[in-house]
mmCIF file of C-alpha atoms and ligand atoms in Angstrom:
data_model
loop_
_atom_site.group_PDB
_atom_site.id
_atom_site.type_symbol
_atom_site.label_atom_id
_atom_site.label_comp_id
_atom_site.label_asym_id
_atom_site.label_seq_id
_atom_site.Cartn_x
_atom_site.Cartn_y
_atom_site.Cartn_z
ATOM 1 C CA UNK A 16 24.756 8.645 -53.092
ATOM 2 C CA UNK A 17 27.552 6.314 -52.805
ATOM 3 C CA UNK A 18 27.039 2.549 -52.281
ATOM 4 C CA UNK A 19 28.420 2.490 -48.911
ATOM 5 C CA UNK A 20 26.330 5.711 -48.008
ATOM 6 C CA UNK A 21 23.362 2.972 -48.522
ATOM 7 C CA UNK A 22 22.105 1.566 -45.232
ATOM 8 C CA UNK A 23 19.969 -1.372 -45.363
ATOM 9 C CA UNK A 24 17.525 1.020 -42.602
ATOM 10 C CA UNK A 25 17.507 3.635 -45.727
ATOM 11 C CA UNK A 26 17.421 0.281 -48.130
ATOM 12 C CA UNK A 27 14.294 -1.199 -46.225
ATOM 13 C CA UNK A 28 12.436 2.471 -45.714
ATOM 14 C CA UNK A 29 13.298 2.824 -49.289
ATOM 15 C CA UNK A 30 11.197 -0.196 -50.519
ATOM 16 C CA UNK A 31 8.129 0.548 -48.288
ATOM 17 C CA UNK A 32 8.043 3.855 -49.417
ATOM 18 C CA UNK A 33 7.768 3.040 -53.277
ATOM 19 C CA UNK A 34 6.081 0.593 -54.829
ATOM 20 C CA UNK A 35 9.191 -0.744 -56.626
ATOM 21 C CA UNK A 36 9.778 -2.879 -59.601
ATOM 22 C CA UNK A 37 11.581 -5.691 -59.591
ATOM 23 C CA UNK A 38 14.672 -4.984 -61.075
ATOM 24 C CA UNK A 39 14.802 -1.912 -59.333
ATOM 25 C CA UNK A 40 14.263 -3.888 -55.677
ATOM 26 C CA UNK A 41 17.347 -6.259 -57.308
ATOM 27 C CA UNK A 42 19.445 -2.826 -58.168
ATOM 28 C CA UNK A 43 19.007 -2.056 -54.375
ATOM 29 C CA UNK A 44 19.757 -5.006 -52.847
ATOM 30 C CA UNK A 45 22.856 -5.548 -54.443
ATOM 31 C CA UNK A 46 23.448 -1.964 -53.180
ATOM 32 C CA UNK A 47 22.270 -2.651 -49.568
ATOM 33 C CA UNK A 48 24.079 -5.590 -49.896
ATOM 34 C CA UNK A 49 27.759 -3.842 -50.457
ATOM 35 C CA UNK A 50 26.603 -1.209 -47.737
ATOM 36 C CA UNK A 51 26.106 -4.323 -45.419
ATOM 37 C CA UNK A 52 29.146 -6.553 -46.044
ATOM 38 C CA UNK A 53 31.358 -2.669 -45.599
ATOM 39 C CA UNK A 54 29.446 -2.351 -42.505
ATOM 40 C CA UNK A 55 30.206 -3.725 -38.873
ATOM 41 C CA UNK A 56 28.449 -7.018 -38.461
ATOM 42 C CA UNK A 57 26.244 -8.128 -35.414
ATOM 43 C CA UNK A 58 27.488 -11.150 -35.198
ATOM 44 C CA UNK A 59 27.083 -13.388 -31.834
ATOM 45 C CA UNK A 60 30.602 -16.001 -31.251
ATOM 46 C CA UNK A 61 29.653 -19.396 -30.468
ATOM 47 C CA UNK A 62 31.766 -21.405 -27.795
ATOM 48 C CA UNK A 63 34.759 -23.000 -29.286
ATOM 49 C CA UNK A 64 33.220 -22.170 -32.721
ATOM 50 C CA UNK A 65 32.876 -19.064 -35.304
ATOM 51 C CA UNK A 66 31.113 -15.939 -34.873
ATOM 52 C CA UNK A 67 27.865 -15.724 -36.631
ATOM 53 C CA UNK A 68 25.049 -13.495 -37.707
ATOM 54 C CA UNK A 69 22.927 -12.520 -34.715
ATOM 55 C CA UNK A 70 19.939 -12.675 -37.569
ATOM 56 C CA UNK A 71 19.709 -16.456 -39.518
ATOM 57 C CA UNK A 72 16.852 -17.620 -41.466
ATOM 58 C CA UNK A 73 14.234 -20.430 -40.497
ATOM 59 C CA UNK A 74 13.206 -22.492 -43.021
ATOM 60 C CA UNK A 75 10.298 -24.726 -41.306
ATOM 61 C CA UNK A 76 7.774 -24.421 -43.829
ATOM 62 C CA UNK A 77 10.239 -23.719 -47.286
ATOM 63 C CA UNK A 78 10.015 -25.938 -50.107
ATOM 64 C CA UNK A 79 6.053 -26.961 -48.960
ATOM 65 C CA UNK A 80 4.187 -24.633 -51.511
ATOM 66 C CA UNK A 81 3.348 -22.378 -49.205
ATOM 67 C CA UNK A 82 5.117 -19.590 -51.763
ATOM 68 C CA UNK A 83 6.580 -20.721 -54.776
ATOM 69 C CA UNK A 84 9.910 -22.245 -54.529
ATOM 70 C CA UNK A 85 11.424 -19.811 -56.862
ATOM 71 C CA UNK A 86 10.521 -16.808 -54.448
ATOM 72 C CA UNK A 87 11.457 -18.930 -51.374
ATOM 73 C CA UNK A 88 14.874 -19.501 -52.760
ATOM 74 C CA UNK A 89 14.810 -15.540 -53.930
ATOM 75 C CA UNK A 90 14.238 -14.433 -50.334
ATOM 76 C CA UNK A 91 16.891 -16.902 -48.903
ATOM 77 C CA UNK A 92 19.739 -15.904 -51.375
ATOM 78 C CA UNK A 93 18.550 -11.415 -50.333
ATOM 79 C CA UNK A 94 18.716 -12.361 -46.423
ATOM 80 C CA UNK A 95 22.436 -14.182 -47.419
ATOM 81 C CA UNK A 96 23.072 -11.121 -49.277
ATOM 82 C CA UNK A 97 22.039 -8.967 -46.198
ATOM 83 C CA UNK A 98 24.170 -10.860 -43.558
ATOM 84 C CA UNK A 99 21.638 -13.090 -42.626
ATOM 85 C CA UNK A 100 23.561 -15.922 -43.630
ATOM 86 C CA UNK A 101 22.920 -18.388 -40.945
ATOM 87 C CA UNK A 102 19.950 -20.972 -42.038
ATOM 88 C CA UNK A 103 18.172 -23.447 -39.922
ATOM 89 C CA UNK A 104 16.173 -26.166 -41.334
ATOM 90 C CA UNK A 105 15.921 -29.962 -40.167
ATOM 91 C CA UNK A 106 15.264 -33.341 -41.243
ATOM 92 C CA UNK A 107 12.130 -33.422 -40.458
ATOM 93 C CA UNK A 108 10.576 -30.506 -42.138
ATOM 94 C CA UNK A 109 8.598 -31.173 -44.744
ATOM 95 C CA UNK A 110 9.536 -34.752 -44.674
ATOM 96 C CA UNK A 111 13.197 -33.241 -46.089
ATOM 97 C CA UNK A 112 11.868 -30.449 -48.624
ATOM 98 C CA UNK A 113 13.267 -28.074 -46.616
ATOM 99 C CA UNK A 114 16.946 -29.551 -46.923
ATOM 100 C CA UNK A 115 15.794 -30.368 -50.675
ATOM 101 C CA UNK A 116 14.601 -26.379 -51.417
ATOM 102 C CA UNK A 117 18.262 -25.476 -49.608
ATOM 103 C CA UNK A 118 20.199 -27.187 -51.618
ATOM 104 C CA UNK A 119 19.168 -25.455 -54.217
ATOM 105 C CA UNK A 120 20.461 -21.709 -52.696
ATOM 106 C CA UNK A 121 24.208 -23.662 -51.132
ATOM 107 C CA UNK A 122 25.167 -24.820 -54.382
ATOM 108 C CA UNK A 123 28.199 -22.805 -55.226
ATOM 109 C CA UNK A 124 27.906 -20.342 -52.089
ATOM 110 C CA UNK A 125 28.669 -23.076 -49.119
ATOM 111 C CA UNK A 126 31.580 -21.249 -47.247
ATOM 112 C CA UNK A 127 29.038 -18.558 -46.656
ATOM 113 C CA UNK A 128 26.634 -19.885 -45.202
ATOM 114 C CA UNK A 129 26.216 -21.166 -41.703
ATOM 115 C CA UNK A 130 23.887 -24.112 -42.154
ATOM 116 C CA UNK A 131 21.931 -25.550 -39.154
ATOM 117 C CA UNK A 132 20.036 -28.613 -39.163
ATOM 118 C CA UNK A 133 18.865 -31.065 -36.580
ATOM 119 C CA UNK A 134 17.998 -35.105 -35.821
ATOM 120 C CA UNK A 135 14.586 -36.149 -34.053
ATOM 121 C CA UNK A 136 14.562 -38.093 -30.860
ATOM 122 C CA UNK A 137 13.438 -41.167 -32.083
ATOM 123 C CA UNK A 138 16.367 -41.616 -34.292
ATOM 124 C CA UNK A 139 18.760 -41.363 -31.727
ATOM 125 C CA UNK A 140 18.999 -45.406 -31.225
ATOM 126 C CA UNK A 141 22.089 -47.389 -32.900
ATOM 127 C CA UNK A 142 24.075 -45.530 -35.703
ATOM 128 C CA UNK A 143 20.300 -43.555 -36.112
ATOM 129 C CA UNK A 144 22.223 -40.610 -35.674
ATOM 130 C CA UNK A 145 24.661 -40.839 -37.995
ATOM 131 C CA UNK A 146 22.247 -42.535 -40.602
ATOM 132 C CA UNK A 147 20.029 -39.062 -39.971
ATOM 133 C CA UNK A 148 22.624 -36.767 -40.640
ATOM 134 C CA UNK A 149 24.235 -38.805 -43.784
ATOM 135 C CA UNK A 150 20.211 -38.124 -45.070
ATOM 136 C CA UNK A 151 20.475 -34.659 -44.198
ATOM 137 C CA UNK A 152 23.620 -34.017 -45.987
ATOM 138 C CA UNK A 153 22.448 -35.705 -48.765
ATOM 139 C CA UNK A 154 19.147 -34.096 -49.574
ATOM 140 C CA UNK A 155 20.962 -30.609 -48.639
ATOM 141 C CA UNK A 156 23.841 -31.480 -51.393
ATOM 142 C CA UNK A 157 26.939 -30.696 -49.342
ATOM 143 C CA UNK A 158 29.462 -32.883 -47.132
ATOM 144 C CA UNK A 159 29.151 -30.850 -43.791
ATOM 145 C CA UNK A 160 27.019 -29.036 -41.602
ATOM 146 C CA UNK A 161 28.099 -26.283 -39.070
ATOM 147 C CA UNK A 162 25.917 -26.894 -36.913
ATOM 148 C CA UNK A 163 23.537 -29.757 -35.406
ATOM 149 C CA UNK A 164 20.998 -30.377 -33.102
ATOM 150 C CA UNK A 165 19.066 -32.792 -31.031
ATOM 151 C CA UNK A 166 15.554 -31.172 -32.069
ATOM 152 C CA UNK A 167 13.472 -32.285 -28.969
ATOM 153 C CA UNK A 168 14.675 -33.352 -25.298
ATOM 154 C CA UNK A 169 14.801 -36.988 -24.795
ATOM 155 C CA UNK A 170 15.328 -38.815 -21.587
ATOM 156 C CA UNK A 171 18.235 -37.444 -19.602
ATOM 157 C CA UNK A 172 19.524 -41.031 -19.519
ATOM 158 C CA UNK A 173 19.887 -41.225 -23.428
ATOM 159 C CA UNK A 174 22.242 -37.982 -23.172
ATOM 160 C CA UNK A 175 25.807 -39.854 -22.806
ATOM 161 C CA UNK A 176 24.907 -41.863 -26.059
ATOM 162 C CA UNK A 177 23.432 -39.159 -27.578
ATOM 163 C CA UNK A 178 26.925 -36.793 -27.138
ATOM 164 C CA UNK A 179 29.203 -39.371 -28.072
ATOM 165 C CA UNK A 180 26.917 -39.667 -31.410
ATOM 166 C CA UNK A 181 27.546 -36.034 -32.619
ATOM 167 C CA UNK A 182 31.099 -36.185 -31.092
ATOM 168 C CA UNK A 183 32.136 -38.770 -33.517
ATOM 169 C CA UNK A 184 30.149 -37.083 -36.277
ATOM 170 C CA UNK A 185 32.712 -33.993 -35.409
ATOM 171 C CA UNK A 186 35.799 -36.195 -35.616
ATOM 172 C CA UNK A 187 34.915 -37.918 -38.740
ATOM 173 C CA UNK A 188 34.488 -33.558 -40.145
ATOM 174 C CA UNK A 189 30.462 -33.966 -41.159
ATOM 175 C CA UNK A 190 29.134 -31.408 -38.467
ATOM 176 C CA UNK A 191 31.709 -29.005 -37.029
ATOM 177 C CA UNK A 192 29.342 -28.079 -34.022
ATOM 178 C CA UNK A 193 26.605 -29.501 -32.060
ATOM 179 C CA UNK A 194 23.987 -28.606 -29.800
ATOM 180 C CA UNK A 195 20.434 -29.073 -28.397
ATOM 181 C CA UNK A 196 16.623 -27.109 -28.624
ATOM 182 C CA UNK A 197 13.828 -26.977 -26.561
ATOM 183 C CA UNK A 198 15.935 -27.856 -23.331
ATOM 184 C CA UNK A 199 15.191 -26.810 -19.844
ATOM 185 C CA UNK A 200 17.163 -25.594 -17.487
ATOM 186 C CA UNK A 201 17.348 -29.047 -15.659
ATOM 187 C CA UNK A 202 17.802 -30.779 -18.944
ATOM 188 C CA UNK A 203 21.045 -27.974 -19.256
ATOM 189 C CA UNK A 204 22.676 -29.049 -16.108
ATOM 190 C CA UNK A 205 22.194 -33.122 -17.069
ATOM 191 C CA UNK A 206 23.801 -32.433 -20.237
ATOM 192 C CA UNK A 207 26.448 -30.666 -18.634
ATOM 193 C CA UNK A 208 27.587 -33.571 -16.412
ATOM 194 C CA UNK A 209 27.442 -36.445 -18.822
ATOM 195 C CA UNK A 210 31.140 -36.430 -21.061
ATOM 196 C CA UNK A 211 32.197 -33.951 -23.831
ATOM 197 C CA UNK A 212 28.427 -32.465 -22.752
ATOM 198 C CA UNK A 213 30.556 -29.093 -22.646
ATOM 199 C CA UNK A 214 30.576 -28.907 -26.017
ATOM 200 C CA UNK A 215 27.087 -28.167 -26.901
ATOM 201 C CA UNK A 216 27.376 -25.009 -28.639
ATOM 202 C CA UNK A 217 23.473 -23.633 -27.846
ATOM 203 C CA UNK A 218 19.878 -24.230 -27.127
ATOM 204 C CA UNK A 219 17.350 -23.353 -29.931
ATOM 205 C CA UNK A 220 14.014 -22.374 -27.738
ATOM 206 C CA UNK A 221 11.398 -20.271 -28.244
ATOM 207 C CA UNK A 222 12.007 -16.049 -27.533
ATOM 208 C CA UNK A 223 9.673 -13.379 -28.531
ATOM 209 C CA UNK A 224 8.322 -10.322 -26.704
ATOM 210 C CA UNK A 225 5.232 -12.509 -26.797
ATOM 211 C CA UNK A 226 6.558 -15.465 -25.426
ATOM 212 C CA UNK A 227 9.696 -14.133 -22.774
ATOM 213 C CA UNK A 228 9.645 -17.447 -20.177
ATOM 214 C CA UNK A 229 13.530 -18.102 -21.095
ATOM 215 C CA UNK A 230 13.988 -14.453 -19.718
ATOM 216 C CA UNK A 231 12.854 -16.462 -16.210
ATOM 217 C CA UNK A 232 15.818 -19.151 -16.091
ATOM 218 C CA UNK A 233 17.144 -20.395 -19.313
ATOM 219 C CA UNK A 234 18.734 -16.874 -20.604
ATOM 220 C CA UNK A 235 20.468 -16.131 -17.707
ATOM 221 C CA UNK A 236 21.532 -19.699 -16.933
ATOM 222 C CA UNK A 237 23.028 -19.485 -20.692
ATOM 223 C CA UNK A 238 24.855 -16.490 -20.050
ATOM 224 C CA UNK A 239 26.304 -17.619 -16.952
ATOM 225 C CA UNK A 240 27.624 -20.408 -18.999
ATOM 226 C CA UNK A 241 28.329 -18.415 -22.180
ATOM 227 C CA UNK A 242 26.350 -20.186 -24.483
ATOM 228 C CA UNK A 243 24.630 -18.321 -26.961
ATOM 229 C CA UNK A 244 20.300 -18.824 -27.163
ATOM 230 C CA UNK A 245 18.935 -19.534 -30.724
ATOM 231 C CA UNK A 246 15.702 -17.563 -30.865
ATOM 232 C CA UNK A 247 13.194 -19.798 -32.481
ATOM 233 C CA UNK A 248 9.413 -18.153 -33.749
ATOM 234 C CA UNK A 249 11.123 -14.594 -33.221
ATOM 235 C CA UNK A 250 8.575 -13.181 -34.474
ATOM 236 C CA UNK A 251 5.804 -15.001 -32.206
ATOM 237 C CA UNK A 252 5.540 -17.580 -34.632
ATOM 238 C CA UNK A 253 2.163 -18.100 -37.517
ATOM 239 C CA UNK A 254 -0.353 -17.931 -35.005
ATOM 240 C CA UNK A 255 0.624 -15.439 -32.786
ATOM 241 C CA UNK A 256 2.743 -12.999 -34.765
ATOM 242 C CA UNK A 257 3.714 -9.417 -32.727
ATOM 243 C CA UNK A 258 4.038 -7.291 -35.963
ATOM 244 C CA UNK A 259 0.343 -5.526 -35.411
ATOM 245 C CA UNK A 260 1.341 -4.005 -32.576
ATOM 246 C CA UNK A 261 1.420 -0.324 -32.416
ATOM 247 C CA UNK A 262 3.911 0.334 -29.743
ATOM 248 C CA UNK A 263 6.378 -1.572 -32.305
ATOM 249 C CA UNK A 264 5.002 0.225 -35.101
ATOM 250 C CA UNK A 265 5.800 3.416 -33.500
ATOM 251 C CA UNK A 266 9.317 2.421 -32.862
ATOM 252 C CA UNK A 267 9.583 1.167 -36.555
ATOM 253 C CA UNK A 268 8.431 4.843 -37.226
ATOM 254 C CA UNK A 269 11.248 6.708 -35.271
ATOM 255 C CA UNK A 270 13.586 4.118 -37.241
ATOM 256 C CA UNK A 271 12.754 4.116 -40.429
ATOM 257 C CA UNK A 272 11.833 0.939 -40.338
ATOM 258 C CA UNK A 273 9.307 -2.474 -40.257
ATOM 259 C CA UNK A 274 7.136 -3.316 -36.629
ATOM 260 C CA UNK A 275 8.746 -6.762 -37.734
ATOM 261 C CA UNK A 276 12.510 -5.194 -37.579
ATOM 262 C CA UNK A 277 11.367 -4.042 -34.424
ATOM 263 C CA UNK A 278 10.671 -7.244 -32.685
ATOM 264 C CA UNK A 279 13.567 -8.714 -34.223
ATOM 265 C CA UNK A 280 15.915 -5.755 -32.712
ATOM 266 C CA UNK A 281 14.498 -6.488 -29.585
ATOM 267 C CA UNK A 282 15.478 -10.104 -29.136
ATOM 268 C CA UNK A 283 19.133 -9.803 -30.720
ATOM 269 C CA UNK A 284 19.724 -6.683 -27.987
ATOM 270 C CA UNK A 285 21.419 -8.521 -25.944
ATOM 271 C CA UNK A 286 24.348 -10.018 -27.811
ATOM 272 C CA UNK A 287 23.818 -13.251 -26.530
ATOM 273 C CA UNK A 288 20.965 -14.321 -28.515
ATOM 274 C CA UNK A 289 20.639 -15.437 -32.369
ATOM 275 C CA UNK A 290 17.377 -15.023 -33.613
ATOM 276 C CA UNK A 291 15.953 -17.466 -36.804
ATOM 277 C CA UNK A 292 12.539 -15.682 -38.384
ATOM 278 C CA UNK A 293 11.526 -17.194 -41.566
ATOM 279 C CA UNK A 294 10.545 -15.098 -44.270
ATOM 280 C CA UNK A 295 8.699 -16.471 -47.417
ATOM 281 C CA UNK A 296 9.550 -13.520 -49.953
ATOM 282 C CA UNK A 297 12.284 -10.733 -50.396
ATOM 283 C CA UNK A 298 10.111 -8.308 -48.911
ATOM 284 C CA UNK A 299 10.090 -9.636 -45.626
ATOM 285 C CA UNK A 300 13.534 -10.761 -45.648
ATOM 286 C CA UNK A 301 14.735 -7.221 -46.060
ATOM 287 C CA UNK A 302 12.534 -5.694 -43.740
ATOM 288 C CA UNK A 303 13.244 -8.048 -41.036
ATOM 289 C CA UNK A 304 17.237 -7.520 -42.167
ATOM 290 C CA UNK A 305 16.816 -4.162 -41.137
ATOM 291 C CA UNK A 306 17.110 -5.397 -37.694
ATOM 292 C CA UNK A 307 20.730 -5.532 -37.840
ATOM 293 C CA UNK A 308 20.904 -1.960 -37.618
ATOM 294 C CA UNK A 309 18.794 -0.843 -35.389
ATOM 295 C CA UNK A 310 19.862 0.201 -31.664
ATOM 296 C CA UNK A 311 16.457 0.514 -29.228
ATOM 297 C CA UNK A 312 17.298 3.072 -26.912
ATOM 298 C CA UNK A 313 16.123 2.586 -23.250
ATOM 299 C CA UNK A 314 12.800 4.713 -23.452
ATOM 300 C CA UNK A 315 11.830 2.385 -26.805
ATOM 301 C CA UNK A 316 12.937 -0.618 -24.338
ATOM 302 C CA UNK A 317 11.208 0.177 -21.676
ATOM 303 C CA UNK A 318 7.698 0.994 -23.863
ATOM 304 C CA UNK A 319 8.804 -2.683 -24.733
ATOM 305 C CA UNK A 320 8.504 -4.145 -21.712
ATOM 306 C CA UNK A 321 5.172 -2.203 -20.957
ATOM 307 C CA UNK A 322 3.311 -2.993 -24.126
ATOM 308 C CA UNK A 323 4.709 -6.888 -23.787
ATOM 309 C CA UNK A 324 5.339 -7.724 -19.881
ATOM 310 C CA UNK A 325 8.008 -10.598 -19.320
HETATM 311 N N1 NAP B 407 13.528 -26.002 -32.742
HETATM 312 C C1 NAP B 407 12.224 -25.982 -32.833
HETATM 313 O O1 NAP B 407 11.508 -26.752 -32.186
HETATM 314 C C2 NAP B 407 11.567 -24.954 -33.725
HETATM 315 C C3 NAP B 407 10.189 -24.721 -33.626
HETATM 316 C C4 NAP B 407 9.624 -23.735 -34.446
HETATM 317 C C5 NAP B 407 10.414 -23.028 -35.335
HETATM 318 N N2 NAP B 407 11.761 -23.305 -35.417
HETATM 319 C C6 NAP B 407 12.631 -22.544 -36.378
HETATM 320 O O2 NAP B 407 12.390 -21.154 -36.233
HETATM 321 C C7 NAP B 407 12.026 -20.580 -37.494
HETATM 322 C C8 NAP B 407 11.085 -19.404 -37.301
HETATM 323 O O3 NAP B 407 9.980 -19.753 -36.502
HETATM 324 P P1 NAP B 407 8.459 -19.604 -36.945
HETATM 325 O O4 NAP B 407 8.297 -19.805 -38.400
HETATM 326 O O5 NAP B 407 7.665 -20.446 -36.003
HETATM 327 O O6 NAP B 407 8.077 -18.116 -36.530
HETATM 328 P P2 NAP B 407 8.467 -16.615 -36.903
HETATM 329 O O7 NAP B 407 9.737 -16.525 -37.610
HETATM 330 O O8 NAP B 407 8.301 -15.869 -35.625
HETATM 331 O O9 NAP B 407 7.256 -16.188 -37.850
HETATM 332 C C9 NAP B 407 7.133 -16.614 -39.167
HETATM 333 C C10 NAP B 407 5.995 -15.808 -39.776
HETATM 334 O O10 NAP B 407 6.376 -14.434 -39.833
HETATM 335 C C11 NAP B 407 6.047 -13.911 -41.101
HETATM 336 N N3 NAP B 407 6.999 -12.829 -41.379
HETATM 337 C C12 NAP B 407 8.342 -12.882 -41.476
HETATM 338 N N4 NAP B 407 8.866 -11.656 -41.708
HETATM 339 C C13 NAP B 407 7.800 -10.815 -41.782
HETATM 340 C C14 NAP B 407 7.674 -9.417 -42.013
HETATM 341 N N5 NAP B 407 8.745 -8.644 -42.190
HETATM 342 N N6 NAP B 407 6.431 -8.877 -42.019
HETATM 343 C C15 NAP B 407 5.339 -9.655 -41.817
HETATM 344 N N7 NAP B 407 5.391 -10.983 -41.586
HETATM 345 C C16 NAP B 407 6.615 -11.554 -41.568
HETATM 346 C C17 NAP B 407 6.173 -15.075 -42.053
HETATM 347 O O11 NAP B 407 5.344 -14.859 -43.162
HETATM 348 P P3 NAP B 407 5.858 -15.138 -44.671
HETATM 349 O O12 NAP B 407 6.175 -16.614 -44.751
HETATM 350 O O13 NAP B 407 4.700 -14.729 -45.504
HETATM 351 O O14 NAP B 407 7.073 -14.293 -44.901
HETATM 352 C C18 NAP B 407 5.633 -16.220 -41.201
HETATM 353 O O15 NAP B 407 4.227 -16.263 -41.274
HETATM 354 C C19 NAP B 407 11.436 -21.773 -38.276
HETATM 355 O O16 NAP B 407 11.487 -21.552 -39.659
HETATM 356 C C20 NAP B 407 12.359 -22.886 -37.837
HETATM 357 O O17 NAP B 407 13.574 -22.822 -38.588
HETATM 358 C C21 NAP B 407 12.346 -24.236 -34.613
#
């Protein structure tokens, strides 16, 4: 079989259906890997920006011993590899070892990667905004970041100060995007009406077919005004996690693939949404990569919506 004849669904089926060794799981991602960069990308365009991956990374708890770095930085570089090349971390996790752990995986490999990370709300006073990112950039070993965001709503009346903050960061060429997370709808529309609030490129929430409130308001309000939804806990999140579920598993059957690809298919169907899981090893990384490929059809949709009612 050719590289290109590869598929990362045959890839991921692959590696649950042998118990491979290591360099052999290395031999076959570097295989999936070509199959994936020949084939067409689901990629999701952001307003006034670049299109990227409809599948990033999360990287809330990397760098915090929770695996060991080595495999964390392992499973970051196989989702790049994979298309998942978009990775969202923050200031604040891990008091910085996030940004610290990524540094390690965008030395020498910066142009490909799509890096999001994002400021608190009570360093928004003064130059705090600036002073947070400079941090950021600095722990994270680089000069720019694509994309950055207000991590938690603060009073609507702090929103003019707080825009004309990350627009000056954009002039001066150390973020090339910004936008917001964990914003309501009303919060939306205030932005929207204070200057340059236009430009917020998208709102990182919470979506997962165990927690589908955005589906009520907040999806369709950002598709009216074609801004793109980043998918935060995609997978339900630590404590509530929707991979046990059979209705996905049988899904994952028919496809060849993980319950966890599954879910992930599911909230990436609609081309409007970017979804961040975090993985911990190159196991889950490439089964949850598998979600680029796979189309649900509207029977496996529909099961969906019966097994997990919005
Ligand atoms: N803006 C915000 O306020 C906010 C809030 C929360 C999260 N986030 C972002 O969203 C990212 C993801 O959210 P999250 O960590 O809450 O939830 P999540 O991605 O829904 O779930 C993470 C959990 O899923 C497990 N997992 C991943 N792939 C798997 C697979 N194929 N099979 C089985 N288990 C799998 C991980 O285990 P392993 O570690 O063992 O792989 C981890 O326990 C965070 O890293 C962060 O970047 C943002």
């Amino acid at each position: 079989m050719s590289q290109s004849q590869l598929s990362r669904r045959e890839f991921a089926v692959r590696c649950a259906a042998f118990a491979l060794s290591w360099p052999a799981l290395r031999a076959l991602a570097r295989e999936a890997g070509a199959a994936a960069a020949s084939a067409p990308a689901r990629t999701v365009r952001l307003p006034e920006g670049p299109a990227v991956p409809a599948l990033g990374q999360g990287c809330w708890h990397l760098g915090q011993g929770r695996h060991p770095a080595a495999v964390e930085e392992e499973a970051l570089r196989t989702g790049i590899s994979l298309g998942m090349s978009l990775l969202d971390t923050s200031g604040n996790y891990g008091h910085g070892r996030s940004e610290e752990l990524l540094s390690h995986v965008l030395a020498g490999d910066r142009e490909r990667i799509f890096l999001v990370s994002k400021v608190e709300g009570d360093e928004i006073d003064g130059d705090g905004i600036a002073r947070a990112c400079a941090a950021s950039l600095s722990r994270l070993g680089t000069d720019y970041l694509d994309l950055y965001l207000l991590h938690w709503p603060v009073p609507s009346a702090k929103f003019a100060g707080v825009v004309a903050a990350f627009e000056q960061l954009r002039a001066a060429k150390k973020i090339r995007a910004w936008g917001v997370s964990n914003f309501s709808v009303s919060q939306m529309d205030d932005l929207l009406k204070v200057p340059d609030g236009h430009r917020c490129a998208t709102n990182q929430v919470p979506y997962s077919l165990n927690n589908r409130r955005i589906e009520r308001d907040l999806l369709p309000w950002c598709q009216q005004h074609h801004m793109p939804v980043m998918a935060y806990s995609p997978l339900g999140g630590d404590k509530n996690l929707v991979i046990k579920d059979r209705t996905l598993a049988q899904i994952g059957a028919a496809h060849g693939c993980s319950a966890a690809a599954v879910a992930l298919a599911w909230v990436i169907r609609g081309g409007n949404v970017i979804a961040i899981p975090e993985a911990g090893s190159p196991e889950h990384v490439r089964e949850d990569a598998a979600a680029l490929s796979v189309a649900l059809t509207p029977e496996e949709l529909k099961s969906l919506d019966a097994a997990f009612p919005a």
